[in-house]
Short mmCIF file of C-alpha atoms and ligand atoms in Angstrom, two decimals:
data_model
loop_
_atom_site.label_atom_id
_atom_site.label_comp_id
_atom_site.label_asym_id
_atom_site.label_seq_id
_atom_site.Cartn_x
_atom_site.Cartn_y
_atom_site.Cartn_z
CA UNK A 292 0.18 37.63 6.87
CA UNK A 293 -3.04 38.37 5.12
CA UNK A 294 -4.65 35.65 3.10
CA UNK A 295 -4.05 37.51 -0.19
CA UNK A 296 -0.29 37.87 0.34
CA UNK A 297 2.15 36.00 -1.93
CA UNK A 298 4.00 33.24 -0.12
CA UNK A 299 7.30 32.08 -1.57
CA UNK A 300 7.92 28.34 -1.55
CA UNK A 301 10.80 28.88 0.87
CA UNK A 302 8.65 30.92 3.24
CA UNK A 303 6.07 28.16 3.09
CA UNK A 304 8.71 25.61 4.00
CA UNK A 305 10.04 27.73 6.85
CA UNK A 306 6.56 28.17 8.25
CA UNK A 307 5.99 24.48 7.97
CA UNK A 308 9.30 23.69 9.69
CA UNK A 309 9.16 26.21 12.50
CA UNK A 310 6.79 24.32 14.72
CA UNK A 311 4.75 27.47 15.10
CA UNK A 312 1.05 26.96 15.20
CA UNK A 313 0.06 26.55 11.61
CA UNK A 314 -1.69 29.55 10.23
CA UNK A 315 -1.76 28.50 6.61
CA UNK A 316 -3.08 31.06 4.23
CA UNK A 317 -4.77 29.84 1.12
CA UNK A 318 -1.46 30.02 -0.75
CA UNK A 319 0.58 27.81 1.59
CA UNK A 320 -0.51 24.52 0.09
CA UNK A 321 0.06 25.51 -3.58
CA UNK A 322 3.46 27.02 -2.71
CA UNK A 323 4.55 23.87 -0.88
CA UNK A 324 3.29 21.67 -3.69
CA UNK A 325 5.18 23.77 -6.22
CA UNK A 326 8.35 23.55 -4.14
CA UNK A 327 7.95 19.79 -3.79
CA UNK A 328 7.36 19.39 -7.52
CA UNK A 329 10.52 21.38 -8.31
CA UNK A 330 12.58 19.44 -5.80
CA UNK A 331 11.43 16.14 -7.27
CA UNK A 332 11.92 17.15 -10.90
CA UNK A 333 14.54 15.12 -12.74
CA UNK A 334 13.93 16.26 -16.28
CA UNK A 335 12.91 13.83 -19.02
CA UNK A 336 14.51 10.40 -19.14
CA UNK A 337 16.81 10.14 -22.17
CA UNK A 338 15.19 8.13 -24.98
CA UNK A 339 16.83 4.88 -25.95
CA UNK A 340 17.12 5.30 -29.67
CA UNK A 341 20.07 3.13 -30.53
CA UNK A 342 21.45 2.62 -34.02
CA UNK A 343 24.61 1.44 -35.73
CA UNK A 344 26.55 4.30 -37.27
CA UNK A 345 28.61 4.09 -40.42
CA UNK A 346 31.39 6.13 -38.92
CA UNK A 347 34.88 4.64 -38.69
CA UNK A 348 36.13 8.12 -37.71
CA UNK A 349 33.83 8.29 -34.66
CA UNK A 350 34.71 4.74 -33.67
CA UNK A 351 38.40 5.48 -33.86
CA UNK A 352 37.98 8.69 -31.88
CA UNK A 353 36.17 6.70 -29.18
CA UNK A 354 39.17 4.45 -28.95
CA UNK A 355 41.32 7.52 -28.22
CA UNK A 356 38.79 8.80 -25.66
CA UNK A 357 38.69 5.40 -24.03
CA UNK A 358 42.47 5.18 -23.67
CA UNK A 359 43.04 8.89 -22.98
CA UNK A 360 40.35 9.50 -20.41
CA UNK A 361 38.59 6.37 -19.19
CA UNK A 362 40.62 3.21 -19.24
CA UNK A 363 41.92 3.40 -15.70
CA UNK A 364 41.32 0.70 -13.13
CA UNK A 365 39.06 1.91 -10.32
CA UNK A 366 40.70 2.69 -7.00
CA UNK A 367 39.38 1.06 -3.88
CA UNK A 368 36.59 3.56 -3.51
CA UNK A 369 36.75 5.98 -6.37
CA UNK A 370 36.77 6.01 -10.16
CA UNK A 371 40.14 7.07 -11.54
CA UNK A 372 40.67 8.96 -14.74
CA UNK A 373 43.75 9.10 -16.94
CA UNK A 374 43.99 12.87 -16.41
CA UNK A 375 44.16 14.92 -13.21
CA UNK A 376 41.54 17.53 -12.38
CA UNK A 377 41.21 20.12 -9.63
CA UNK A 378 38.99 18.51 -7.01
CA UNK A 379 38.57 15.51 -9.36
CA UNK A 380 35.65 17.42 -10.92
CA UNK A 381 36.55 17.06 -14.63
CA UNK A 382 34.40 20.03 -15.69
CA UNK A 383 34.16 19.29 -19.39
CA UNK A 384 32.42 17.22 -22.01
CA UNK A 385 33.68 15.49 -25.11
CA UNK A 386 32.08 15.75 -28.54
CA UNK A 387 33.06 14.26 -31.88
CA UNK A 388 32.69 15.54 -35.41
CA UNK A 389 32.95 12.80 -38.02
CA UNK A 390 31.23 11.44 -41.10
CA UNK A 391 28.31 9.14 -40.48
CA UNK A 392 27.44 7.49 -43.80
CA UNK A 393 28.02 10.34 -46.20
CA UNK A 394 26.94 13.07 -43.81
CA UNK A 395 29.08 15.19 -41.49
CA UNK A 396 27.71 14.63 -38.00
CA UNK A 397 28.32 15.71 -34.40
CA UNK A 398 28.16 13.28 -31.48
CA UNK A 399 28.00 13.90 -27.74
CA UNK A 400 30.08 11.38 -25.82
CA UNK A 401 28.57 10.21 -22.54
CA UNK A 402 31.72 8.92 -20.89
CA UNK A 403 29.91 7.40 -17.93
CA UNK A 404 27.24 5.40 -19.75
CA UNK A 405 29.51 4.96 -22.78
CA UNK A 406 26.87 6.15 -25.19
CA UNK A 407 27.68 8.27 -28.20
CA UNK A 408 24.62 10.30 -29.28
CA UNK A 409 24.13 12.05 -32.61
CA UNK A 410 23.45 15.68 -31.85
CA UNK A 411 23.50 17.08 -35.35
CA UNK A 412 20.82 19.68 -35.23
CA UNK A 413 22.42 22.15 -37.54
CA UNK A 414 24.29 20.41 -40.37
CA UNK A 415 24.66 23.81 -42.00
CA UNK A 416 26.45 25.10 -38.87
CA UNK A 417 28.77 22.11 -38.97
CA UNK A 418 29.46 22.78 -42.63
CA UNK A 419 30.15 26.40 -41.71
CA UNK A 420 33.00 25.31 -39.42
CA UNK A 421 34.62 23.87 -42.54
CA UNK A 422 34.04 27.12 -44.42
CA UNK A 423 35.80 28.85 -41.51
CA UNK A 424 38.88 26.72 -42.00
CA UNK A 425 38.43 23.62 -39.86
CA UNK A 426 39.53 20.75 -42.11
CA UNK A 427 37.05 18.11 -43.19
CA UNK A 428 38.00 15.09 -41.03
CA UNK A 429 37.57 12.79 -44.03
CA UNK A 430 35.80 9.43 -44.09
CA UNK A 431 38.20 7.81 -41.60
CA UNK A 432 39.21 10.72 -39.38
CA UNK A 433 37.49 12.79 -36.71
CA UNK A 434 37.67 15.94 -34.67
CA UNK A 435 37.51 15.37 -30.92
CA UNK A 436 36.10 18.56 -29.41
CA UNK A 437 36.80 19.33 -25.75
CA UNK A 438 34.01 21.52 -24.39
CA UNK A 439 34.27 23.08 -20.95
CA UNK A 440 31.42 23.51 -18.50
CA UNK A 441 33.00 26.04 -16.10
CA UNK A 442 30.11 26.03 -13.63
CA UNK A 443 31.01 22.57 -12.41
CA UNK A 444 34.30 23.89 -11.05
CA UNK A 445 33.17 27.48 -10.26
CA UNK A 446 30.41 26.32 -7.93
CA UNK A 447 33.17 24.93 -5.69
CA UNK A 448 36.06 27.30 -6.35
CA UNK A 449 34.39 30.59 -7.37
CA UNK A 450 36.04 32.59 -10.19
CA UNK A 451 39.27 30.59 -9.87
CA UNK A 452 37.24 27.58 -10.95
CA UNK A 453 37.33 29.09 -14.45
CA UNK A 454 41.14 28.91 -14.41
CA UNK A 455 41.03 25.32 -13.17
CA UNK A 456 38.51 24.47 -15.90
CA UNK A 457 40.94 25.73 -18.52
CA UNK A 458 43.90 23.84 -17.03
CA UNK A 459 41.85 20.66 -16.58
CA UNK A 460 40.79 20.85 -20.24
CA UNK A 461 44.45 21.36 -21.21
CA UNK A 462 45.39 18.13 -19.41
CA UNK A 463 42.61 16.28 -21.23
CA UNK A 464 43.39 17.69 -24.69
CA UNK A 465 47.11 16.98 -24.23
CA UNK A 466 46.51 13.43 -23.10
CA UNK A 467 44.13 12.69 -25.98
CA UNK A 468 46.72 14.14 -28.37
CA UNK A 469 49.54 12.01 -26.94
CA UNK A 470 47.40 8.88 -26.95
CA UNK A 471 46.39 9.44 -30.58
CA UNK A 472 50.04 9.94 -31.56
CA UNK A 473 51.11 6.86 -29.61
CA UNK A 474 48.45 4.79 -31.42
CA UNK A 475 50.05 5.80 -34.70
CA UNK A 476 47.54 8.44 -35.79
CA UNK A 477 48.37 11.82 -37.22
CA UNK A 478 47.04 14.24 -34.66
CA UNK A 479 47.18 17.91 -33.71
CA UNK A 480 45.38 20.25 -31.38
CA UNK A 481 43.89 23.64 -32.27
CA UNK A 482 42.88 26.47 -29.97
CA UNK A 483 42.41 29.19 -32.59
CA UNK A 484 39.08 27.90 -33.79
CA UNK A 485 35.64 29.30 -34.70
CA UNK A 486 33.97 28.71 -31.33
CA UNK A 487 30.57 30.19 -32.10
CA UNK A 488 30.14 28.15 -35.25
CA UNK A 489 31.34 25.04 -33.42
CA UNK A 490 28.90 25.67 -30.57
CA UNK A 491 26.09 25.93 -33.07
CA UNK A 492 27.29 22.87 -34.96
CA UNK A 493 27.38 20.79 -31.78
CA UNK A 494 23.75 21.73 -31.25
CA UNK A 495 21.77 21.99 -28.11
CA UNK A 496 24.45 20.45 -25.93
CA UNK A 497 26.60 23.54 -26.19
CA UNK A 498 24.36 25.59 -23.86
CA UNK A 499 26.45 26.93 -20.92
CA UNK A 500 29.44 25.35 -22.52
CA UNK A 501 32.54 26.77 -24.15
CA UNK A 502 34.48 24.99 -26.84
CA UNK A 503 38.04 24.66 -25.55
CA UNK A 504 39.98 22.89 -28.28
CA UNK A 505 39.70 20.68 -31.30
CA UNK A 506 41.90 17.63 -31.66
CA UNK A 507 42.07 16.42 -35.26
CA UNK A 508 43.01 12.80 -35.80
CA UNK A 509 43.69 10.88 -38.95
CA UNK A 510 44.07 7.26 -37.87
CA UNK A 511 46.30 4.67 -39.42
CA UNK A 512 44.07 2.50 -41.57
CA UNK A 513 42.54 -0.69 -40.35
CA UNK A 514 42.43 -0.14 -36.58
CA UNK A 515 39.03 0.53 -35.12
CA UNK A 516 37.57 0.46 -31.67
CA UNK A 517 36.72 -2.72 -29.92
CA UNK A 518 35.38 -0.76 -27.00
CA UNK A 519 31.87 -1.40 -25.68
CA UNK A 520 30.24 1.81 -26.89
CA UNK A 521 26.68 2.14 -28.04
CA UNK A 522 25.32 4.78 -30.36
CA UNK A 523 22.08 6.64 -30.05
CA UNK A 524 20.23 8.92 -32.43
CA UNK A 525 18.95 11.72 -30.29
CA UNK A 526 17.79 14.61 -32.42
CA UNK A 527 18.21 18.17 -31.27
CA UNK A 528 15.56 19.38 -28.90
CA UNK A 529 15.23 15.99 -27.26
CA UNK A 530 18.29 16.29 -25.07
CA UNK A 531 17.11 16.55 -21.48
CA UNK A 532 17.53 19.94 -19.87
CA UNK A 533 19.85 19.77 -16.88
CA UNK A 534 17.96 20.16 -13.63
CA UNK A 535 20.37 22.80 -12.36
CA UNK A 536 20.09 24.96 -15.43
CA UNK A 537 18.98 28.06 -13.57
CA UNK A 538 21.95 27.96 -11.18
CA UNK A 539 24.32 27.30 -14.01
CA UNK A 540 22.85 30.29 -15.82
CA UNK A 541 23.74 32.53 -12.85
CA UNK A 542 27.31 31.30 -12.92
CA UNK A 543 27.52 31.62 -16.70
CA UNK A 544 26.29 35.21 -16.49
CA UNK A 545 29.22 36.06 -14.20
CA UNK A 546 31.69 35.23 -16.98
CA UNK A 547 32.62 38.04 -19.33
CA UNK A 548 31.19 37.81 -22.84
CA UNK A 549 34.46 38.96 -24.19
CA UNK A 550 36.39 35.76 -23.72
CA UNK A 551 38.24 34.98 -26.86
CA UNK A 552 36.46 34.06 -30.01
CA UNK A 553 38.29 33.74 -33.24
CA UNK A 554 36.28 34.09 -36.37
CA UNK A 555 38.00 31.29 -38.19
CA UNK A 556 40.88 28.85 -37.99
CA UNK A 557 44.15 30.71 -37.56
CA UNK A 558 47.74 29.67 -37.30
CA UNK A 559 49.64 26.89 -39.01
CA UNK A 560 50.08 23.57 -37.25
CA UNK A 561 53.64 23.29 -35.97
CA UNK A 562 55.19 20.69 -33.71
CA UNK A 563 57.11 22.45 -30.96
CA UNK A 564 57.49 22.48 -27.16
CA UNK A 565 54.68 24.46 -25.57
CA UNK A 566 56.69 26.13 -22.82
CA UNK A 567 60.23 27.36 -22.48
CA UNK A 568 62.32 26.41 -19.50
CA UNK A 569 64.38 29.27 -18.12
CA UNK A 570 67.27 26.92 -17.91
CA UNK A 571 67.11 23.34 -18.91
CA UNK A 572 69.02 20.31 -19.92
CA UNK A 573 67.27 18.18 -22.49
CA UNK A 574 67.51 14.66 -21.21
CA UNK A 575 64.23 13.25 -22.40
CA UNK A 576 64.15 11.06 -25.44
CA UNK A 577 61.14 12.64 -27.14
CA UNK A 578 60.04 9.79 -29.34
CA UNK A 579 60.29 7.41 -26.40
CA UNK A 580 57.77 9.44 -24.42
CA UNK A 581 55.23 9.26 -27.25
CA UNK A 582 55.79 5.50 -27.52
CA UNK A 583 55.18 5.03 -23.80
CA UNK A 584 52.35 7.53 -23.52
CA UNK A 585 49.47 5.05 -23.19
CA UNK A 586 51.21 3.07 -20.46
CA UNK A 587 52.30 6.16 -18.55
CA UNK A 588 48.92 7.85 -18.70
CA UNK A 589 47.26 4.77 -17.22
CA UNK A 590 49.82 4.58 -14.41
CA UNK A 591 49.74 8.32 -13.62
CA UNK A 592 48.20 9.50 -10.38
CA UNK A 593 48.52 12.46 -8.05
CA UNK A 594 50.54 11.89 -4.88
CA UNK A 595 48.65 12.13 -1.63
CA UNK A 596 51.82 12.81 0.35
CA UNK A 597 55.60 12.83 -0.03
CA UNK A 598 58.07 10.74 1.93
CA UNK A 599 61.14 12.28 3.54
CA UNK A 600 64.30 11.88 1.46
CA UNK A 601 66.35 13.30 -1.37
CA UNK A 602 65.85 12.69 -5.08
CA UNK A 603 68.90 12.32 -7.35
CA UNK A 604 69.31 15.31 -9.64
CA UNK A 605 69.30 13.15 -12.81
CA UNK A 606 65.93 11.67 -11.88
CA UNK A 607 64.35 15.07 -11.33
CA UNK A 608 65.93 16.44 -14.51
CA UNK A 609 64.58 13.57 -16.58
CA UNK A 610 61.10 14.01 -15.14
CA UNK A 611 60.84 17.74 -15.75
CA UNK A 612 62.59 17.82 -19.10
CA UNK A 613 59.57 16.09 -20.66
CA UNK A 614 58.25 19.65 -21.12
CA UNK A 615 60.56 19.79 -24.15
CA UNK A 616 58.59 17.16 -26.02
CA UNK A 617 57.26 18.82 -29.15
CA UNK A 618 53.50 18.60 -29.65
CA UNK A 619 51.67 19.55 -32.84
CA UNK A 620 49.41 22.54 -32.27
CA UNK A 621 48.37 25.86 -33.80
CA UNK A 622 50.02 27.87 -31.02
CA UNK A 623 52.69 30.28 -32.14
CA UNK A 624 56.28 30.14 -30.92
CA UNK A 625 55.87 33.25 -28.82
CA UNK A 626 58.29 35.99 -27.96
CA UNK A 627 60.86 36.68 -25.26
CA UNK A 628 64.26 35.23 -24.48
CA UNK A 629 63.08 31.64 -24.68
CA UNK A 630 60.70 32.29 -27.60
CA UNK A 631 57.81 31.15 -25.43
CA UNK A 632 55.08 32.92 -23.56
CA UNK A 633 55.12 30.57 -20.57
CA UNK A 634 58.31 29.74 -18.67
CA UNK A 635 59.14 27.09 -16.12
CA UNK A 636 61.28 27.50 -13.00
CA UNK A 637 62.40 24.56 -10.87
CA UNK A 638 62.92 25.07 -7.14
CA UNK A 639 64.86 22.20 -5.49
CA UNK A 640 64.67 21.32 -1.79
CA UNK A 641 65.95 17.80 -1.36
CA UNK A 642 67.80 17.12 -4.60
CA UNK A 643 71.18 15.37 -4.52
CA UNK A 644 73.66 17.16 -6.74
CA UNK A 645 71.39 20.13 -7.45
CA UNK A 646 74.13 22.61 -6.54
CA UNK A 647 76.17 21.53 -9.57
CA UNK A 648 73.30 22.24 -11.94
CA UNK A 649 72.18 25.72 -11.11
CA UNK A 650 72.52 26.63 -14.76
CA UNK A 651 71.07 23.37 -15.96
CA UNK A 652 67.52 22.43 -15.08
CA UNK A 653 67.32 24.54 -11.97
CA UNK A 654 66.69 28.22 -11.64
CA UNK A 655 69.72 30.41 -11.02
CA UNK A 656 67.64 33.23 -9.54
CA UNK A 657 68.83 32.36 -6.07
CA UNK A 658 65.34 31.69 -4.80
CA UNK A 659 64.36 31.80 -1.15
CA UNK A 660 64.65 28.26 0.15
CA UNK A 661 62.50 28.35 3.24
CA UNK A 662 60.09 25.42 3.36
CA UNK A 663 57.71 27.29 5.63
CA UNK A 664 57.35 30.06 3.07
CA UNK A 665 56.79 27.56 0.29
CA UNK A 666 54.12 25.74 2.27
CA UNK A 667 52.38 29.05 2.91
CA UNK A 668 52.65 29.82 -0.82
CA UNK A 669 50.83 26.48 -1.34
CA UNK A 670 48.00 27.52 0.99
CA UNK A 671 49.39 25.40 3.85
CA UNK A 672 48.67 22.11 2.11
CA UNK A 673 50.66 20.29 4.77
CA UNK A 674 51.12 17.00 2.90
CA UNK A 675 53.56 18.83 0.63
CA UNK A 676 56.06 19.34 3.40
CA UNK A 677 58.46 16.62 2.21
CA UNK A 678 58.24 17.45 -1.49
CA UNK A 679 61.74 17.38 -2.98
CA UNK A 680 61.17 20.08 -5.60
CA UNK A 681 58.56 22.43 -7.03
CA UNK A 682 58.05 23.38 -10.64
CA UNK A 683 56.43 26.74 -11.25
CA UNK A 684 54.95 27.92 -14.56
CA UNK A 685 54.75 31.67 -15.04
CA UNK A 686 54.30 34.20 -17.81
CA UNK A 687 54.51 37.93 -18.41
CA UNK A 688 51.16 39.55 -17.57
CA UNK A 689 50.90 40.97 -21.11
CA UNK A 690 51.02 37.40 -22.42
CA UNK A 691 48.09 36.36 -20.21
CA UNK A 692 45.84 39.40 -19.91
CA UNK A 693 45.83 41.63 -22.95
CA UNK A 694 42.62 43.35 -24.12
CA UNK A 695 43.91 43.32 -27.69
CA UNK A 696 44.63 39.58 -27.57
CA UNK A 697 42.08 38.16 -25.10
CA UNK A 698 42.60 34.62 -26.44
CA UNK A 699 46.06 34.61 -24.81
CA UNK A 700 44.47 33.86 -21.44
CA UNK A 701 43.22 30.50 -22.64
CA UNK A 702 46.45 29.81 -24.51
CA UNK A 703 48.74 30.60 -21.57
CA UNK A 704 46.70 28.29 -19.33
CA UNK A 705 46.77 25.65 -22.06
CA UNK A 706 50.57 25.81 -22.27
CA UNK A 707 50.89 25.54 -18.48
CA UNK A 708 48.39 22.67 -18.29
CA UNK A 709 49.98 20.78 -21.20
CA UNK A 710 53.45 21.16 -19.67
CA UNK A 711 52.09 20.05 -16.29
CA UNK A 712 50.70 16.97 -17.99
CA UNK A 713 54.07 16.14 -19.54
CA UNK A 714 55.64 16.43 -16.09
CA UNK A 715 53.04 14.01 -14.69
CA UNK A 716 54.09 11.50 -17.38
CA UNK A 717 57.80 12.20 -16.85
CA UNK A 718 57.54 11.74 -13.08
CA UNK A 719 55.55 8.52 -13.56
CA UNK A 720 58.21 7.16 -15.89
CA UNK A 721 61.00 8.05 -13.43
CA UNK A 722 59.15 6.60 -10.45
CA UNK A 723 58.73 9.96 -8.76
CA UNK A 724 55.67 11.14 -6.89
CA UNK A 725 53.98 14.21 -8.35
CA UNK A 726 50.93 16.34 -7.82
CA UNK A 727 49.54 19.40 -9.52
CA UNK A 728 48.77 22.41 -7.32
CA UNK A 729 46.20 24.97 -8.34
CA UNK A 730 45.73 26.25 -4.79
CA UNK A 731 48.66 28.65 -4.38
CA UNK A 732 49.34 32.26 -3.53
CA UNK A 733 50.74 34.16 -6.51
CA UNK A 734 52.37 36.97 -4.55
CA UNK A 735 54.21 34.57 -2.25
CA UNK A 736 55.51 32.54 -5.19
CA UNK A 737 56.66 35.73 -6.92
CA UNK A 738 58.68 36.68 -3.90
CA UNK A 739 60.08 33.14 -3.37
CA UNK A 740 61.30 32.93 -6.97
CA UNK A 741 62.27 36.63 -7.12
CA UNK A 742 60.02 37.09 -10.14
CA UNK A 743 59.26 40.60 -11.27
CA UNK A 744 55.83 41.94 -10.21
CA UNK A 745 54.54 41.80 -13.77
CA UNK A 746 54.83 38.01 -13.97
CA UNK A 747 51.76 35.87 -13.44
CA UNK A 748 52.21 32.51 -11.73
CA UNK A 749 49.88 30.10 -13.55
CA UNK A 750 50.41 26.62 -12.19
CA UNK A 751 52.62 24.74 -9.73
CA UNK A 752 53.71 21.10 -9.51
CA UNK A 753 55.29 19.33 -6.54
CA UNK A 754 57.61 16.34 -7.04
CA UNK A 755 59.39 13.98 -4.67
CA UNK A 756 59.39 10.52 -3.17
CA UNK A 757 55.81 9.31 -3.27
CA UNK A 758 54.42 8.93 0.23
CA UNK A 759 51.79 6.48 -1.11
CA UNK A 760 49.50 7.10 1.86
CA UNK A 761 47.11 9.86 2.71
CA UNK A 762 43.91 11.63 1.80
CA UNK A 763 43.56 13.81 -1.28
CA UNK A 764 41.96 16.72 0.57
CA UNK A 765 41.56 18.55 -2.71
CA UNK A 766 38.70 16.17 -3.47
CA UNK A 767 36.71 17.10 -0.41
CA UNK A 768 33.50 19.00 -0.79
CA UNK A 769 35.08 22.07 0.77
CA UNK A 770 37.67 23.99 -1.24
CA UNK A 771 40.48 22.79 1.01
CA UNK A 772 43.35 24.33 -0.98
CA UNK A 773 41.56 27.68 -0.81
CA UNK A 774 41.71 27.72 2.98
CA UNK A 775 38.08 26.69 3.50
C1 LIG B 817 44.24 22.38 -12.17
C2 LIG B 817 44.52 21.42 -11.03
C3 LIG B 817 44.69 21.91 -9.75
C4 LIG B 817 44.96 21.03 -8.69
N1 LIG B 817 45.20 21.55 -7.46
C5 LIG B 817 45.52 20.72 -6.44
C6 LIG B 817 45.86 21.27 -5.16
O1 LIG B 817 45.90 22.48 -4.96
N2 LIG B 817 46.18 20.37 -4.19
C7 LIG B 817 46.18 19.03 -4.39
O2 LIG B 817 46.45 18.29 -3.46
N3 LIG B 817 45.87 18.49 -5.59
C8 LIG B 817 45.54 19.30 -6.62
N4 LIG B 817 45.27 18.77 -7.85
C9 LIG B 817 45.28 17.31 -8.06
C10 LIG B 817 43.86 16.72 -7.97
O3 LIG B 817 43.43 16.66 -6.63
C11 LIG B 817 43.83 15.32 -8.57
O4 LIG B 817 44.14 15.41 -9.92
C12 LIG B 817 42.46 14.69 -8.42
O5 LIG B 817 42.18 14.43 -7.07
C13 LIG B 817 42.36 13.38 -9.20
O6 LIG B 817 43.34 12.47 -8.74
P1 LIG B 817 44.37 11.80 -9.73
O7 LIG B 817 45.19 12.91 -10.34
O8 LIG B 817 45.19 10.88 -8.86
O9 LIG B 817 43.58 11.08 -10.79
C14 LIG B 817 45.02 19.63 -8.92
C15 LIG B 817 44.83 19.15 -10.22
C16 LIG B 817 44.61 20.02 -11.27
C17 LIG B 817 44.46 19.50 -12.66
#
């Protein structure tokens, strides 16, 4: 190397590490110093700029966030959340839009430090979301905005991490909705929303983020949070830049620009089930589930293994029929025989009395019942071997991937994730073990369930007797359920 040649920081480090006789050119030292400086950079420390807001809406929304996401006792060695997430990554952030004094304001919710920071940089952009049809939350209400950060999941799972991000966000939005309803609020979730305007209205924090859904709550009067939250006034431009911005940018650039934007709020709010079961008996008392939602969401967890043994048919039917609970959203009823875009098929293995109910809860497609095949379809996740039944959500390809209706992709995954969440709650109530499965092989599931080739398998759940013991390999650093 000649002394004038450019030395990259990495080359400088390799030279330094190789043990070769040092032949440092004049650029070695600056390159190493630059590398060291970058490695040690943490970004600016957030400013402590606390204040007391005049925002009953934000305080009430924090109560919902607290109960719907955070209020779970820590496990022995890990923090638990009220909602499941692929790899326990939780690749999203929560924002609020509410009045603070007389002004419409946006807040970023730091769920770890429990700080709610004002991020209103563009009040005019926030106002514009109202012009585009988002209702004014009113003095006492709020919008809780779920914002995804796909990179957090994609850096582990590659492009499929985007699908997991959408399903994870669906679990969160559904749980917040159920919690708000169970606390007596009026609440509904919207997916057909003006995302660009919302991104701008949320300010700087929306970089590399995608607005997923808006949950609108109008609380019953007189109940506010008693949760230990603090508020901070952090004007736009002062939010610290993430240290991994440049890597996140690379991941962000791999996502198509064309993912669904709607120009304004569309679709009336209607309370209806979000998926259709191919065949189903309705055994769940819907209002009871809403009443028990808070308790069930705190008790919910993903099974680490399943114990050998059969599950009575009635127990399984009660657990899975929670998908019929109607939830208020802006999603249309859909088309097809069941008037829904996403369907559910139940595949029993060890279910007492299942044979009598082929036309009830359980699929009558005469599916292949070979456990080995099912395990392979679940990427050989061996701790599923004693699962008593599998629930599979699937949809016609045209209802998931349609260039004329690109927003359907997000909506189909939302329906599957929301239904999966209801099954988590149903299984918890019935004392059954349950786990979500995002690591599966579509083609194998199609052939097991004898689905036509134009159906997309979106999400799978396993249910059975909870084995209580075991590792959740899905949480390992490696993408275990992807065969790594
Ligand atoms: C979209 C999604 C995909 C998941 N995929 C798997 C999977 O393939 N295998 C598995 O064992 N668990 C899977 N899980 C469950 C997570 O591992 C579990 O939610 C996470 O470890 C947190 O644990 P908890 O649900 O008990 O809070 C998945 C969860 C979600 C939401």
